[in-house]
Amino acid sequence: DLAHAVEEMTEGLIDEYFGKDFIARIHAAIEKSPSGEFIEYWENGNIKAKLPYKDKKAHGHLHGWYDNGVDAFKGYFREGVKQGIH
């Protein structure tokens, strides 16, 4: 599902930013709505993550940023399957 795809892409990143709490919020979102887009913002208003999904699976361009706007992770998925090199 979407949360597992994000876990794979964030492995090795700083846990306080993209750790268990972040993944839990993604799980909650996909249980509430099986298709859509998970978007989260940092306290400073910068975007933290934009994660489209379909049928609970990553679907589209997944992108995460640090609070200063620098890329943290990004990748492209089609129906839960990673496409290309990340």
Coordinates of C-alpha atoms in Angstrom, one line a residue:
D1 CA 0.0 0.0 0.0
L2 CA 1.0 3.7 -0.1
A3 CA 2.5 3.6 3.4
H4 CA 4.8 0.7 2.6
A5 CA 5.9 2.5 -0.6
V6 CA 6.7 5.6 1.5
E7 CA 8.5 3.5 4.1
E8 CA 10.7 2.1 1.4
M9 CA 11.6 5.5 0.0
T10 CA 12.2 7.1 3.4
E11 CA 14.4 4.3 4.8
G12 CA 17.5 5.9 6.2
L13 CA 16.0 9.3 6.5
I14 CA 15.7 11.1 9.9
D15 CA 13.0 9.2 11.8
E16 CA 11.7 12.3 13.6
Y17 CA 10.7 13.7 10.2
F18 CA 9.5 10.6 8.3
G19 CA 9.2 8.0 10.9
K20 CA 6.5 5.9 12.5
D21 CA 4.2 8.8 13.3
F22 CA 4.3 10.0 9.7
I23 CA 3.6 6.5 8.4
A24 CA 0.7 6.1 10.9
R25 CA -0.9 9.3 9.5
I26 CA -0.6 7.9 6.0
H27 CA -2.2 4.6 7.1
A28 CA -5.1 6.5 8.7
A29 CA -5.7 8.5 5.6
I30 CA -5.8 5.5 3.2
E31 CA -8.1 3.7 5.5
K32 CA -10.5 6.7 5.6
S33 CA -10.4 7.1 1.8
P34 CA -8.9 4.4 -0.4
S35 CA -8.1 6.7 -3.3
G36 CA -6.9 10.3 -3.2
E37 CA -3.9 12.3 -2.3
F38 CA -2.2 12.6 1.1
I39 CA -0.8 16.0 1.6
E40 CA 1.0 17.2 4.7
Y41 CA 2.7 20.5 5.6
W42 CA 5.5 21.5 8.0
E43 CA 4.7 23.9 10.8
N44 CA 6.3 26.7 8.8
G45 CA 3.8 26.2 6.0
N46 CA 6.1 24.5 3.5
I47 CA 4.8 21.3 2.0
K48 CA 6.2 18.1 3.6
A49 CA 4.7 15.4 1.4
K50 CA 2.4 15.0 -1.6
L51 CA 1.4 11.4 -2.1
P52 CA -1.2 10.4 -4.6
Y53 CA -2.8 6.9 -4.3
K54 CA -5.4 4.7 -5.9
D55 CA -7.1 1.7 -4.2
K56 CA -4.7 2.3 -1.2
K57 CA -1.7 1.9 -3.5
A58 CA 0.9 4.5 -4.5
H59 CA -0.1 5.9 -7.8
G60 CA 1.7 8.8 -9.4
H61 CA 4.5 11.1 -8.4
L62 CA 5.3 10.7 -4.7
H63 CA 7.4 13.5 -3.3
G64 CA 8.6 14.5 0.2
W65 CA 10.5 17.6 1.3
Y66 CA 12.4 18.7 4.4
D67 CA 11.1 21.8 6.2
N68 CA 13.6 24.0 4.3
G69 CA 12.2 22.9 0.9
V70 CA 15.0 20.5 -0.1
D71 CA 13.9 17.2 -1.6
A72 CA 13.8 14.3 0.9
F73 CA 12.4 11.6 -1.4
K74 CA 10.6 11.3 -4.7
G75 CA 9.6 8.5 -7.0
Y76 CA 6.9 7.4 -9.5
F77 CA 4.5 4.5 -8.9
R78 CA 1.8 3.0 -11.0
E79 CA -0.8 1.0 -9.0
G80 CA 1.7 0.3 -6.3
V81 CA 4.7 -0.7 -8.5
K82 CA 7.8 1.6 -8.6
Q83 CA 8.5 2.8 -12.1
G84 CA 12.1 3.7 -13.2
I85 CA 15.1 4.5 -11.0
H86 CA 14.8 6.4 -7.8

